[in-house]
């Protein structure tokens, strides 16, 4: 217990921002396989936090714990605390549906619903009981503008989302999250299936979103992490090896394993 406390205090000392998540002693098992080991992290508000590390190190597992998405997998067991603005979200009393509204998630492969562009953006608000046509159109327009997609789709909002390019589909998935007015965005390798130009647009978009949202992004690309993030956590075999300001991680990492990874010696 003592080491966890001092670890958090150390992190607080060089973290001038209010935190959105405080993660204390988080462990996670898939059956017998331990995928997260004693993770202790403070995730700052209105910043971009990158999660990096080799395949299988637990990046997706980690971000899926933050909106309890990981629980849909049978046999998952977690211990430890995840405080979200001070609230322990692992408590059984937390309503996961409202948690997932607050904490939106976008996956590696764009996954629009087989619906129109408008149908995708308005799916969540309608489920929340909003039916006023004008209000819905305002939500759609705002969300698509904020996801940097409006100009490309405003004349074809009733077209099926599958007719969009991969990059546009991914921005639509971001717009679908934004329509619920979330607080946090979890992005799991959101550009991994996109070409460089589409990836670049998404990176720019993420940069503009941090003004209003706290963002965690899993990425395989060192360039991407160093270009867009403020903080970087390096995971290895389910453990956080190093967590620091991105500039520090990429210029002068503290741990040799971080250095080996960022300079491409493994992973
Ligand atoms: N649904 C699952 N059932 C069992 N093991 C899983 C499952 N998902 C991931 N794992 C295991 O947990 C570890 C972490 O996986 P993951 O979080 O997907 O890593 P990453 O996103 O860093 O590639 C890996 O060893 C992986 O095989
Ligand atoms: Mg993954």
Short mmCIF file of C-alpha atoms and ligand atoms in Angstrom, two decimals:
data_model
loop_
_atom_site.label_atom_id
_atom_site.label_comp_id
_atom_site.label_asym_id
_atom_site.label_seq_id
_atom_site.Cartn_x
_atom_site.Cartn_y
_atom_site.Cartn_z
CA UNK A 1 0.00 0.00 0.00
CA UNK A 2 2.80 2.39 0.90
CA UNK A 3 4.57 2.01 -2.42
CA UNK A 4 1.35 2.74 -4.31
CA UNK A 5 0.77 5.94 -2.37
CA UNK A 6 4.28 7.24 -2.81
CA UNK A 7 4.21 6.32 -6.49
CA UNK A 8 1.04 8.38 -7.01
CA UNK A 9 2.54 11.29 -5.09
CA UNK A 10 5.64 11.21 -7.27
CA UNK A 11 3.44 11.36 -10.33
CA UNK A 12 1.40 14.21 -8.89
CA UNK A 13 4.54 16.20 -8.21
CA UNK A 14 5.35 16.61 -11.88
CA UNK A 15 1.78 16.69 -13.08
CA UNK A 16 0.38 20.21 -12.97
CA UNK A 17 -3.03 19.12 -14.23
CA UNK A 18 -6.14 17.87 -12.55
CA UNK A 19 -6.53 14.15 -13.18
CA UNK A 20 -9.50 12.47 -14.81
CA UNK A 21 -8.49 8.94 -13.77
CA UNK A 22 -6.51 7.81 -10.77
CA UNK A 23 -5.67 4.14 -11.16
CA UNK A 24 -4.41 2.34 -8.09
CA UNK A 25 -3.04 -1.20 -8.00
CA UNK A 26 -5.04 -2.42 -10.99
CA UNK A 27 -4.67 -6.10 -11.83
CA UNK A 28 -6.64 -8.00 -14.45
CA UNK A 29 -6.87 -11.69 -15.29
CA UNK A 30 -8.40 -13.47 -18.27
CA UNK A 31 -9.04 -16.80 -16.54
CA UNK A 32 -5.58 -17.78 -15.27
CA UNK A 33 -3.72 -15.36 -17.49
CA UNK A 34 -2.75 -12.11 -15.82
CA UNK A 35 -2.90 -9.32 -18.41
CA UNK A 36 -2.46 -6.25 -16.16
CA UNK A 37 -0.06 -6.10 -13.21
CA UNK A 38 -0.26 -3.48 -10.50
CA UNK A 39 -0.99 -0.54 -12.78
CA UNK A 40 -0.77 2.84 -11.00
CA UNK A 41 -1.41 5.88 -13.17
CA UNK A 42 -2.81 9.38 -12.98
CA UNK A 43 -4.37 10.40 -16.27
CA UNK A 44 -4.58 14.18 -16.67
CA UNK A 45 -7.68 16.06 -17.75
CA UNK A 46 -7.82 17.75 -21.14
CA UNK A 47 -4.57 16.18 -22.22
CA UNK A 48 -3.70 13.43 -24.66
CA UNK A 49 -2.21 10.35 -23.04
CA UNK A 50 -0.59 7.80 -25.34
CA UNK A 51 -0.37 4.12 -24.42
CA UNK A 52 2.45 2.34 -26.20
CA UNK A 53 4.13 -1.07 -26.05
CA UNK A 54 4.55 -4.27 -28.06
CA UNK A 55 1.66 -6.43 -29.21
CA UNK A 56 0.01 -8.32 -26.39
CA UNK A 57 1.39 -6.08 -23.61
CA UNK A 58 -2.11 -5.17 -22.41
CA UNK A 59 -2.79 -1.80 -24.07
CA UNK A 60 -6.31 -2.65 -25.28
CA UNK A 61 -7.10 -4.45 -22.06
CA UNK A 62 -6.02 -1.42 -20.08
CA UNK A 63 -8.11 1.15 -21.92
CA UNK A 64 -11.11 -1.20 -21.95
CA UNK A 65 -11.02 -1.31 -18.15
CA UNK A 66 -11.58 2.47 -18.08
CA UNK A 67 -15.19 2.21 -19.29
CA UNK A 68 -15.64 -1.38 -18.06
CA UNK A 69 -15.86 -2.60 -21.63
CA UNK A 70 -13.51 -5.44 -20.71
CA UNK A 71 -16.23 -6.98 -18.55
CA UNK A 72 -18.17 -8.25 -21.53
CA UNK A 73 -15.44 -10.90 -21.91
CA UNK A 74 -16.27 -14.02 -19.88
CA UNK A 75 -13.81 -15.01 -17.16
CA UNK A 76 -12.38 -11.52 -16.61
CA UNK A 77 -11.46 -10.59 -13.06
CA UNK A 78 -10.04 -7.28 -11.83
CA UNK A 79 -8.68 -6.03 -8.52
CA UNK A 80 -7.64 -2.51 -7.54
CA UNK A 81 -9.33 0.85 -8.00
CA UNK A 82 -10.08 3.10 -10.91
CA UNK A 83 -11.16 6.50 -9.64
CA UNK A 84 -12.89 8.56 -12.29
CA UNK A 85 -13.12 12.11 -10.94
CA UNK A 86 -12.86 10.44 -7.56
CA UNK A 87 -15.60 7.85 -8.14
CA UNK A 88 -14.56 4.21 -8.02
CA UNK A 89 -15.99 2.92 -11.29
CA UNK A 90 -15.20 -0.72 -10.51
CA UNK A 91 -17.86 -0.62 -7.78
CA UNK A 92 -20.83 -2.85 -8.63
CA UNK A 93 -23.25 0.04 -8.09
CA UNK A 94 -21.88 1.99 -11.07
CA UNK A 95 -24.24 1.89 -14.07
CA UNK A 96 -22.08 0.86 -16.98
CA UNK A 97 -24.37 2.29 -19.62
CA UNK A 98 -24.05 5.82 -18.26
CA UNK A 99 -20.34 5.29 -17.67
CA UNK A 100 -19.89 4.36 -21.34
CA UNK A 101 -21.80 7.49 -22.36
CA UNK A 102 -19.31 9.57 -20.40
CA UNK A 103 -16.34 7.57 -21.64
CA UNK A 104 -16.65 6.94 -25.37
CA UNK A 105 -14.53 4.45 -27.27
CA UNK A 106 -13.30 4.15 -30.85
CA UNK A 107 -11.68 0.98 -32.15
CA UNK A 108 -8.95 0.12 -34.63
CA UNK A 109 -11.34 -0.86 -37.39
CA UNK A 110 -14.09 1.70 -38.06
CA UNK A 111 -17.36 0.09 -36.97
CA UNK A 112 -20.26 2.26 -38.16
CA UNK A 113 -23.72 0.75 -37.81
CA UNK A 114 -25.39 -0.37 -41.05
CA UNK A 115 -27.39 2.83 -41.09
CA UNK A 116 -27.26 6.26 -42.69
CA UNK A 117 -24.65 8.80 -41.63
CA UNK A 118 -27.36 10.63 -39.68
CA UNK A 119 -28.66 7.34 -38.23
CA UNK A 120 -25.19 6.64 -36.84
CA UNK A 121 -24.69 10.03 -35.21
CA UNK A 122 -28.19 10.13 -33.76
CA UNK A 123 -28.35 6.54 -32.56
CA UNK A 124 -27.20 7.38 -29.02
CA UNK A 125 -29.21 10.60 -28.53
CA UNK A 126 -32.40 8.83 -29.73
CA UNK A 127 -31.77 6.00 -27.31
CA UNK A 128 -31.45 8.63 -24.61
CA UNK A 129 -34.97 9.72 -25.45
CA UNK A 130 -34.33 12.83 -27.55
CA UNK A 131 -36.92 12.97 -30.33
CA UNK A 132 -37.26 16.66 -31.14
CA UNK A 133 -36.28 16.96 -34.82
CA UNK A 134 -34.62 20.35 -34.52
CA UNK A 135 -32.67 19.35 -31.44
CA UNK A 136 -31.51 16.15 -33.16
CA UNK A 137 -30.35 18.06 -36.25
CA UNK A 138 -28.40 20.45 -34.02
CA UNK A 139 -26.69 17.53 -32.29
CA UNK A 140 -25.87 15.91 -35.64
CA UNK A 141 -24.43 19.08 -37.11
CA UNK A 142 -22.37 19.95 -34.04
CA UNK A 143 -21.00 16.41 -33.69
CA UNK A 144 -20.08 16.15 -37.37
CA UNK A 145 -18.46 19.59 -37.33
CA UNK A 146 -16.47 18.68 -34.23
CA UNK A 147 -15.38 15.40 -35.85
CA UNK A 148 -14.17 17.36 -38.92
CA UNK A 149 -16.59 15.49 -41.18
CA UNK A 150 -19.49 17.90 -41.72
CA UNK A 151 -18.25 19.56 -44.91
CA UNK A 152 -17.70 16.18 -46.55
CA UNK A 153 -21.12 14.73 -45.71
CA UNK A 154 -23.56 17.57 -45.18
CA UNK A 155 -25.18 17.02 -48.59
CA UNK A 156 -25.62 13.26 -48.15
CA UNK A 157 -26.59 12.68 -44.55
CA UNK A 158 -29.02 9.94 -45.55
CA UNK A 159 -26.42 7.90 -47.41
CA UNK A 160 -25.41 4.58 -45.87
CA UNK A 161 -22.28 4.98 -43.72
CA UNK A 162 -20.64 2.03 -45.49
CA UNK A 163 -20.35 4.26 -48.58
CA UNK A 164 -17.80 6.46 -46.80
CA UNK A 165 -14.04 5.95 -47.01
CA UNK A 166 -12.27 4.28 -44.08
CA UNK A 167 -11.02 7.60 -42.74
CA UNK A 168 -14.48 9.15 -43.02
CA UNK A 169 -16.01 6.12 -41.29
CA UNK A 170 -13.54 6.53 -38.44
CA UNK A 171 -14.40 10.23 -38.07
CA UNK A 172 -18.08 9.21 -38.12
CA UNK A 173 -17.39 6.82 -35.23
CA UNK A 174 -15.78 9.73 -33.38
CA UNK A 175 -18.83 11.91 -34.19
CA UNK A 176 -21.08 9.13 -32.85
CA UNK A 177 -19.23 9.34 -29.52
CA UNK A 178 -19.28 13.14 -29.49
CA UNK A 179 -23.07 13.17 -30.00
CA UNK A 180 -23.38 11.82 -26.45
CA UNK A 181 -21.34 14.73 -25.06
CA UNK A 182 -18.74 12.53 -23.43
CA UNK A 183 -15.99 13.59 -21.10
CA UNK A 184 -13.32 11.09 -22.12
CA UNK A 185 -12.43 9.50 -25.45
CA UNK A 186 -10.64 6.15 -25.54
CA UNK A 187 -9.06 5.53 -28.93
CA UNK A 188 -7.60 2.07 -29.59
CA UNK A 189 -5.20 2.39 -32.54
CA UNK A 190 -7.71 4.59 -34.37
CA UNK A 191 -5.52 5.08 -37.42
CA UNK A 192 -4.04 1.60 -37.73
CA UNK A 193 -6.28 0.66 -40.66
CA UNK A 194 -5.99 4.01 -42.46
CA UNK A 195 -3.69 5.44 -45.13
CA UNK A 196 -1.25 8.22 -44.13
CA UNK A 197 -3.47 11.09 -45.31
CA UNK A 198 -6.56 9.79 -43.50
CA UNK A 199 -4.39 9.14 -40.42
CA UNK A 200 -3.04 12.67 -40.53
CA UNK A 201 -6.59 14.09 -40.58
CA UNK A 202 -7.52 12.03 -37.54
CA UNK A 203 -4.34 13.12 -35.72
CA UNK A 204 -5.19 16.76 -36.38
CA UNK A 205 -8.72 16.16 -35.22
CA UNK A 206 -7.52 14.55 -31.97
CA UNK A 207 -5.33 17.60 -31.36
CA UNK A 208 -8.36 19.91 -31.59
CA UNK A 209 -10.53 17.69 -29.38
CA UNK A 210 -8.31 17.86 -26.32
CA UNK A 211 -9.57 21.33 -25.53
CA UNK A 212 -12.88 19.77 -24.50
CA UNK A 213 -12.10 16.12 -23.82
CA UNK A 214 -9.57 14.00 -22.01
CA UNK A 215 -8.12 11.55 -24.52
CA UNK A 216 -6.31 8.23 -24.22
CA UNK A 217 -4.89 6.82 -27.41
CA UNK A 218 -3.29 3.43 -27.93
CA UNK A 219 -0.86 3.59 -30.79
CA UNK A 220 1.70 1.40 -32.49
CA UNK A 221 3.32 4.41 -34.07
CA UNK A 222 6.10 6.07 -32.09
CA UNK A 223 5.87 9.05 -34.45
CA UNK A 224 2.17 9.39 -33.74
CA UNK A 225 2.64 9.17 -29.97
CA UNK A 226 5.40 11.76 -30.01
CA UNK A 227 3.53 14.08 -32.39
CA UNK A 228 0.20 14.24 -30.61
CA UNK A 229 0.44 13.18 -26.98
CA UNK A 230 1.32 15.09 -23.82
CA UNK A 231 1.97 12.05 -21.64
CA UNK A 232 3.05 8.54 -22.61
CA UNK A 233 2.72 5.27 -20.73
CA UNK A 234 4.96 2.41 -21.87
CA UNK A 235 3.54 -1.04 -21.11
CA UNK A 236 5.41 -4.33 -21.18
CA UNK A 237 3.86 -7.71 -20.25
CA UNK A 238 0.95 -6.01 -18.48
CA UNK A 239 3.12 -3.67 -16.43
CA UNK A 240 3.69 0.05 -16.75
CA UNK A 241 7.43 0.34 -17.19
CA UNK A 242 7.52 4.10 -17.53
CA UNK A 243 5.01 6.95 -17.53
CA UNK A 244 6.12 10.49 -18.13
CA UNK A 245 5.85 13.56 -20.29
CA UNK A 246 5.99 12.44 -23.91
CA UNK A 247 9.00 14.63 -24.70
CA UNK A 248 10.92 12.99 -21.85
CA UNK A 249 9.95 9.44 -22.86
CA UNK A 250 11.13 9.98 -26.41
CA UNK A 251 14.27 12.00 -25.70
CA UNK A 252 15.59 10.70 -22.43
CA UNK A 253 13.70 7.66 -21.08
CA UNK A 254 14.51 6.55 -17.60
CA UNK A 255 14.28 2.79 -18.20
CA UNK A 256 16.47 0.87 -20.64
CA UNK A 257 13.47 -1.21 -21.76
CA UNK A 258 11.65 1.98 -22.81
CA UNK A 259 14.72 3.07 -24.72
CA UNK A 260 14.97 -0.32 -26.43
CA UNK A 261 11.33 -0.17 -27.47
CA UNK A 262 11.24 3.39 -28.76
CA UNK A 263 14.42 2.88 -30.72
CA UNK A 264 12.92 -0.17 -32.40
CA UNK A 265 15.10 -2.83 -30.79
CA UNK A 266 12.02 -4.99 -30.07
CA UNK A 267 8.27 -5.04 -30.55
N1 LIG B 1 -10.49 -12.12 -24.62
C1 LIG B 1 -9.31 -12.55 -24.16
N2 LIG B 1 -9.22 -13.76 -23.56
C2 LIG B 1 -8.04 -14.21 -23.09
N3 LIG B 1 -6.89 -13.54 -23.19
C3 LIG B 1 -6.91 -12.34 -23.79
C4 LIG B 1 -8.11 -11.79 -24.32
N4 LIG B 1 -7.83 -10.57 -24.86
C5 LIG B 1 -6.50 -10.39 -24.69
N5 LIG B 1 -5.95 -11.45 -24.05
C6 LIG B 1 -4.52 -11.59 -23.66
O1 LIG B 1 -4.17 -10.53 -22.80
C7 LIG B 1 -2.89 -9.99 -23.16
C8 LIG B 1 -3.05 -8.53 -23.51
O2 LIG B 1 -3.81 -8.39 -24.70
P1 LIG B 1 -4.21 -6.99 -25.30
O3 LIG B 1 -4.72 -6.12 -24.22
O4 LIG B 1 -5.10 -7.23 -26.46
O5 LIG B 1 -2.78 -6.44 -25.80
P2 LIG B 1 -2.41 -5.27 -26.81
O6 LIG B 1 -3.61 -4.45 -27.06
O7 LIG B 1 -1.30 -4.55 -26.14
O8 LIG B 1 -1.92 -5.94 -28.06
C9 LIG B 1 -2.38 -10.86 -24.30
O9 LIG B 1 -1.58 -11.86 -23.74
C10 LIG B 1 -3.62 -11.45 -24.89
O10 LIG B 1 -3.36 -12.68 -25.48
MG1 LIG B 2 -4.65 -3.96 -28.83
#
